[in-house]
Short mmCIF file of C-alpha atoms and ligand atoms in Angstrom, two decimals:
data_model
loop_
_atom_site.label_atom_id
_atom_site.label_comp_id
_atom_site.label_asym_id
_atom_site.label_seq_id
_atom_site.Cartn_x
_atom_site.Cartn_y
_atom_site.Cartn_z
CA UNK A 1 0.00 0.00 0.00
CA UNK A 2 1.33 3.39 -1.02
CA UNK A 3 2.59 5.74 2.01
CA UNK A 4 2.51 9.57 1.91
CA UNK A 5 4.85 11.50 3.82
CA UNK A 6 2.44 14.98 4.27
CA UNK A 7 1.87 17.58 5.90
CA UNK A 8 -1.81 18.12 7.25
CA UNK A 9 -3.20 21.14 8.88
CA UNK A 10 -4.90 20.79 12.33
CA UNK A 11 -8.61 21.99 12.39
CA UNK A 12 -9.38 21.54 16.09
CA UNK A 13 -7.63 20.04 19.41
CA UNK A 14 -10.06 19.02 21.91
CA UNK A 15 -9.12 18.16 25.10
CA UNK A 16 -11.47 14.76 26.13
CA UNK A 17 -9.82 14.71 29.59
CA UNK A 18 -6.97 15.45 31.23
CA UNK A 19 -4.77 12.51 29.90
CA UNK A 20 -6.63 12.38 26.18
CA UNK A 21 -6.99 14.87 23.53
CA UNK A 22 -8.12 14.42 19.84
CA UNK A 23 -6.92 16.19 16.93
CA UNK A 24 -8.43 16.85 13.68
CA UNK A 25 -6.42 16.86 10.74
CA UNK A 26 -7.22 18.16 7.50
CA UNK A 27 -4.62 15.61 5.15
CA UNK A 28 -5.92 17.06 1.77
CA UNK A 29 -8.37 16.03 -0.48
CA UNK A 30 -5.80 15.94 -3.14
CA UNK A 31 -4.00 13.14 -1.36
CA UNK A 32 -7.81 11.22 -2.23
CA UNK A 33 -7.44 11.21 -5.72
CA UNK A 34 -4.11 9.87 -5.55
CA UNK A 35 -4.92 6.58 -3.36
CA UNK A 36 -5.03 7.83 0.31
CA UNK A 37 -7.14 5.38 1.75
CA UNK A 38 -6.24 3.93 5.59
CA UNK A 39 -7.94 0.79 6.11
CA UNK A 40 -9.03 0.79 10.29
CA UNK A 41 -5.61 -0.40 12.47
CA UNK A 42 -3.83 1.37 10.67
CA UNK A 43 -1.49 4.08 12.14
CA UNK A 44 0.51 7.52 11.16
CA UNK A 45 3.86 8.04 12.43
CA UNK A 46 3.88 11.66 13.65
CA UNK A 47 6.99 14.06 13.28
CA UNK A 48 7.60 14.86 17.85
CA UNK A 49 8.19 18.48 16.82
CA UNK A 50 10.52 18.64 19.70
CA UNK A 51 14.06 19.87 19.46
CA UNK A 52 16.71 17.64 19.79
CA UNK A 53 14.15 14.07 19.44
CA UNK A 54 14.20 12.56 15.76
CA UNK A 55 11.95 9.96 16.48
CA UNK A 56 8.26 10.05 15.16
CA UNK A 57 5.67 8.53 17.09
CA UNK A 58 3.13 6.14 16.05
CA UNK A 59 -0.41 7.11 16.60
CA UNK A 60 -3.59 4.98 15.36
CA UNK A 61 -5.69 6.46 13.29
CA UNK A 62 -9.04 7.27 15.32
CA UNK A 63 -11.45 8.12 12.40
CA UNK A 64 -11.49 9.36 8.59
CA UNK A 65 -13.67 10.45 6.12
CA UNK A 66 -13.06 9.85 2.73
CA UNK A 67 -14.79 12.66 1.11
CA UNK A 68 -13.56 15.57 3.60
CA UNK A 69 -10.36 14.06 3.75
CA UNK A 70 -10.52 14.62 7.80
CA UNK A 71 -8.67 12.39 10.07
CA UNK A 72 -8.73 11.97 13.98
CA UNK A 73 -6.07 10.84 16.10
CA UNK A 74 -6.64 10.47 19.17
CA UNK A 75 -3.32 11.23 21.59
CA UNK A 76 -2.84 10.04 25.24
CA UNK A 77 -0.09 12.56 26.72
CA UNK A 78 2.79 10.49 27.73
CA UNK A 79 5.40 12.90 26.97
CA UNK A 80 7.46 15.35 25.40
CA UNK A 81 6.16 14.85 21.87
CA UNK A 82 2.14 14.74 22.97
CA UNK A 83 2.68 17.31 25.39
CA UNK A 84 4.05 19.66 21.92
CA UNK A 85 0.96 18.44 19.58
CA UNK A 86 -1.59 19.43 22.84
CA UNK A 87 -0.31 22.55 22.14
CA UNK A 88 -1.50 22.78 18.52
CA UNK A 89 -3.82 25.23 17.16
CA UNK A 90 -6.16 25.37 14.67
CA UNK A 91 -4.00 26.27 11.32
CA UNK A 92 -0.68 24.43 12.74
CA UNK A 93 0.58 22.07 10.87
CA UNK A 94 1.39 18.40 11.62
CA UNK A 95 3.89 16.38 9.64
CA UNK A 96 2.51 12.51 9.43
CA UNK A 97 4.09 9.55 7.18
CA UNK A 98 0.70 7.69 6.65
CA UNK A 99 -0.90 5.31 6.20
CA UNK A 100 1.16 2.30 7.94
CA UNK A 101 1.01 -1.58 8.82
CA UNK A 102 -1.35 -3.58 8.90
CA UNK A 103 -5.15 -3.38 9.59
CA UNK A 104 -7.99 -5.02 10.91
CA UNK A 105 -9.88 -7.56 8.46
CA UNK A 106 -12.83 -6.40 7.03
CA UNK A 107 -14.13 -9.33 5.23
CA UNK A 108 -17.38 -10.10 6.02
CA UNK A 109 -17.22 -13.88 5.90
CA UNK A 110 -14.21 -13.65 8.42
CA UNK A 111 -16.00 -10.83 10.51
CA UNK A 112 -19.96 -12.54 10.65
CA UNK A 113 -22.79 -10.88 11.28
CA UNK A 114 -22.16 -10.03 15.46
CA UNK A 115 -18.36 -9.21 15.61
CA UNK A 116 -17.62 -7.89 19.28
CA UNK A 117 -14.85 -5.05 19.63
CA UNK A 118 -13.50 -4.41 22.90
CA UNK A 119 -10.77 -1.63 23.42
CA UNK A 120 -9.44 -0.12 27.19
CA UNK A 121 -7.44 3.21 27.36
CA UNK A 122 -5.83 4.84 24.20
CA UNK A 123 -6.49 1.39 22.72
CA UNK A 124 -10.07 2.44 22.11
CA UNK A 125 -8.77 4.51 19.40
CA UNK A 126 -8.47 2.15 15.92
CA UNK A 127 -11.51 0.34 17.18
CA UNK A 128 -13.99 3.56 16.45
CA UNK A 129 -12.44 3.70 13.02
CA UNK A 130 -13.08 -0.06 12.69
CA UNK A 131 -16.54 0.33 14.01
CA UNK A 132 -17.71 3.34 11.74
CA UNK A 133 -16.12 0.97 8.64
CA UNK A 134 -18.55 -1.87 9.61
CA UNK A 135 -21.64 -0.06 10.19
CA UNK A 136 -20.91 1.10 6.27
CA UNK A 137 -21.11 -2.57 5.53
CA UNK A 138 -24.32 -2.59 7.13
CA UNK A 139 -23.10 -4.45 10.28
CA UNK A 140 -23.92 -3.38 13.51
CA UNK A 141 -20.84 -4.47 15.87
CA UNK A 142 -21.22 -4.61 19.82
CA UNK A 143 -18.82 -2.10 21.58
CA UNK A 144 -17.39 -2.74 24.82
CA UNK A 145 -15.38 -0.09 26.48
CA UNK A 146 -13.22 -0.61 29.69
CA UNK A 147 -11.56 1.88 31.78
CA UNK A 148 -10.60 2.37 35.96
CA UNK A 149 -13.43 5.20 36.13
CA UNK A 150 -16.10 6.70 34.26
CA UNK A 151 -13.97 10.31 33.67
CA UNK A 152 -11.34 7.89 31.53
CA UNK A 153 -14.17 6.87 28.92
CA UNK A 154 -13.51 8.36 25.79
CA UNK A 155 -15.61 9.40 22.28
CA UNK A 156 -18.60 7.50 24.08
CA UNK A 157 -20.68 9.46 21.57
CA UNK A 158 -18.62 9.05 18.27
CA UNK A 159 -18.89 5.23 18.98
CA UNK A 160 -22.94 5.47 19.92
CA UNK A 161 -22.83 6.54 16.23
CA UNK A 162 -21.57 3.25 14.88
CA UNK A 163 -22.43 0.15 16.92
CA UNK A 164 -24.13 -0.15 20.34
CA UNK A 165 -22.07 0.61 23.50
CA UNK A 166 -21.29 -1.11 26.25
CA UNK A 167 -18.87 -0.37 29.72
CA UNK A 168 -17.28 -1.84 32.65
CA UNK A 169 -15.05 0.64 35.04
CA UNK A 170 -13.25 -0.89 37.69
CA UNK A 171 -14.42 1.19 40.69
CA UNK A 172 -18.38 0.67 39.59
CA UNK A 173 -18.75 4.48 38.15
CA UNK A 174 -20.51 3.80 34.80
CA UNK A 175 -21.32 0.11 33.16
CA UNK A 176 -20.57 -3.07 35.21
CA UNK A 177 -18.45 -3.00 37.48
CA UNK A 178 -14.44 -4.69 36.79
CA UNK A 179 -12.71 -5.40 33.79
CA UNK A 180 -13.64 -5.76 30.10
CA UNK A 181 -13.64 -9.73 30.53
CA UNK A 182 -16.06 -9.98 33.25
CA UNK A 183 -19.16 -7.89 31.01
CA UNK A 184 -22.39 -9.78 30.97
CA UNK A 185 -21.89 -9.54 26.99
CA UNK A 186 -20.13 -12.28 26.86
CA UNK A 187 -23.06 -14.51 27.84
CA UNK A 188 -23.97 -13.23 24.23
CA UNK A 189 -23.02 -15.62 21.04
CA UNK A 190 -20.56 -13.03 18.89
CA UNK A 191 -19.17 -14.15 15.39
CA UNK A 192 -15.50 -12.63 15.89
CA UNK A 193 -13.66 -10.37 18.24
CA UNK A 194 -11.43 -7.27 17.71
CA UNK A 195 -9.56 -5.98 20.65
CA UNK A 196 -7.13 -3.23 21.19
CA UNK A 197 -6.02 -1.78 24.62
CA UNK A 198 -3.08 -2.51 27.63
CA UNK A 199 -1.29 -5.78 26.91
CA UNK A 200 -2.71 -7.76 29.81
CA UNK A 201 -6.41 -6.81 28.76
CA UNK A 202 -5.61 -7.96 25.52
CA UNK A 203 -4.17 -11.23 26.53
CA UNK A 204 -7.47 -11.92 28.69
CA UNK A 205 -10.16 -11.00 25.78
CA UNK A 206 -7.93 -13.51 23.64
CA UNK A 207 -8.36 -16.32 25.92
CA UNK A 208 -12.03 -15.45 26.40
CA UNK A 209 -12.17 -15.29 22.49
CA UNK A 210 -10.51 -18.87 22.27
CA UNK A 211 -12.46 -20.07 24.99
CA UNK A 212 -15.31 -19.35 23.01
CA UNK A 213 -14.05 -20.36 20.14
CA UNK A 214 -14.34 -17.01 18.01
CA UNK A 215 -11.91 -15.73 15.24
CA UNK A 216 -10.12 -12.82 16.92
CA UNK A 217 -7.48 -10.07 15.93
CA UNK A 218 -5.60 -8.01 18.48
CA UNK A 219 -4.01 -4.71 17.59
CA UNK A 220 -0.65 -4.73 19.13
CA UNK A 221 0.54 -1.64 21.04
CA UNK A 222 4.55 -2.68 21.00
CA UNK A 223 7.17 -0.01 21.07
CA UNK A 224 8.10 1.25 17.46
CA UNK A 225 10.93 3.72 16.38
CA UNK A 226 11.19 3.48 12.72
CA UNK A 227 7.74 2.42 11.75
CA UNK A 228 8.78 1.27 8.86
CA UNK A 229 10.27 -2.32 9.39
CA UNK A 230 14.34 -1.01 9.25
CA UNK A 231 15.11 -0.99 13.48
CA UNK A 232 13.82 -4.03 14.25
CA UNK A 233 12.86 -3.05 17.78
CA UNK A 234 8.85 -3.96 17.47
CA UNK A 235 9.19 -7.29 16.87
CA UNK A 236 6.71 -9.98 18.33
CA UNK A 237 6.97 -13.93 18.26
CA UNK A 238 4.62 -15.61 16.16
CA UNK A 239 3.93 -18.87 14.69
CA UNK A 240 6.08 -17.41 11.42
CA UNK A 241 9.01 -16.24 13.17
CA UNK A 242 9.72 -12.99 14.43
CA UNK A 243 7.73 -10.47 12.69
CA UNK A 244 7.44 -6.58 12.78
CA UNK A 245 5.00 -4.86 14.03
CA UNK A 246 5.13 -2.24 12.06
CA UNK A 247 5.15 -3.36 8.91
CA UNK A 248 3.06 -7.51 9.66
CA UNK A 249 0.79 -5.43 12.19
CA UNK A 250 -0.06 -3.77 14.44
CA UNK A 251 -3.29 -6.20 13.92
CA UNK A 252 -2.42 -10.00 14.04
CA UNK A 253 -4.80 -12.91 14.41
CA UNK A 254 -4.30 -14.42 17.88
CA UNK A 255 -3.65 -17.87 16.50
CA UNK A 256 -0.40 -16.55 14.71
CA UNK A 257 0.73 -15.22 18.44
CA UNK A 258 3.29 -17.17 20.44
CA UNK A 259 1.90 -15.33 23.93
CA UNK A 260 3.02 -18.00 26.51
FE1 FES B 1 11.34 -0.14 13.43
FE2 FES B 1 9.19 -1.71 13.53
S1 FES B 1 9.47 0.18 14.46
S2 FES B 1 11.12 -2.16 12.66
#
């Protein structure tokens, strides 16, 4: 798939709490006609814009729309680098190599008719994209989000949009109470699941998944530098060797993952 290196303009920065903000980025419709398309899992690696740090950073790509040419990232501050783009303003301009890896499958006959997709954190971020792309298809997917308390739930409205939500937080505040694995939802039958949050959360909603026996893929959150398969410090053990996650993910299917 072709990759762009571009510069996009920020249209808004809104603050969803105070660890998460969102930007809106305006890529340029021009970059349409010429084959910008992300597929959902996907991610951008974005220029730090901090003197002295060459590194970009990967960031999943939240949302886009293919006729504005609008894309949402959603950005947990963790740093230097997120601590620089809250800063942005309307008119700023963000420099993004995009679109990268691997995404989510999409195929119908792999996905069913009652996929489940269950995200925690910053991890909810590839999964709204992913949900917005099914409901196109004319699937309605079930949406579980997890988080320690209510305040830490993210775009609850932006997913209400897509698929129909569901919550646990760990102290009780909003949902059922505990973690993504103990929800009542899966009493439900579900034709696959799609995960994406904190490694341990991911590692339970896989065994649930096999448990159940449903196809599932897992967006992996490892550590990149390059993004672009050349530093080799993403890998993860699969069945195939040691891949990258940059360029064989982020998404995998949990049968190809050695996680022992
Ligand atoms: Fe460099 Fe994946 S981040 S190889």
């Amino acid at each position: 798939m072709k990759k762009f290196v571009l510069k996009g303009t920020i249209i808004e920065n809104r603050p969803l709490n105070d660890s998460y903000y969102l930007l809106r980025v305006d890529i340029g419709k021009a970059l349409l006609k010429e084959g910008f398309q992300p597929t959902p899992g996907q991610f951008v690696q974005v220029d730090a814009d901090v003197t002295g740090a060459f590194l970009r950073r990967p960031i999943s790509i939240c949302n886009f729309d293919e006729t504005t040419a609008l894309m949402d990232l959603l950005v947990q501050k963790v740093g230097l680098a997120t601590d620089r783009w809250a800063s942005y303003q309307p008119g700023d301009r963000i420099d993004l190599v995009a679109p990268l890896g691997i995404g989510f499958s999409l195929n119908l006959d792999w996905v069913g008719a009652s996929p489940l997709l269950v995200g925690g954190g910053v991890g909810v971020a590839p999964l709204l994209y992913l949900a917005k792309r099914l409901s196109e298809k004319g699937i309605t997917p079930s949406i579980l989000l997890g988080a320690k308390r209510s305040e830490l739930l993210v775009l609850e409205e932006t997913f209400s949009l897509y698929g129909n939500l569901y919550y646990t937080t760990e102290n009780g505040s909003k949902g059922e109470t505990g973690f993504v694995t103990d929800h009542s939802i899966w009493q439900q039958k579900h034709s696959s699941v799609f995960t994406c949050g904190p490694m341990p959360m991911m590692k339970a909603v896989a065994a649930l998944a096999k448990k159940f026996n449903y196809p599932c893929e897992v967006s992996l959150e490892n550590k990149m530098a390059c993004g672009i398969g050349a530093c080799l410090c993403c890998v993860e053990k699969t069945t195939t060797g040691h891949l990258c996650t940059c360029t064989e993910g982020p998404v995998f299917n949990i049968e190809k993952l050695l996680w022992n």
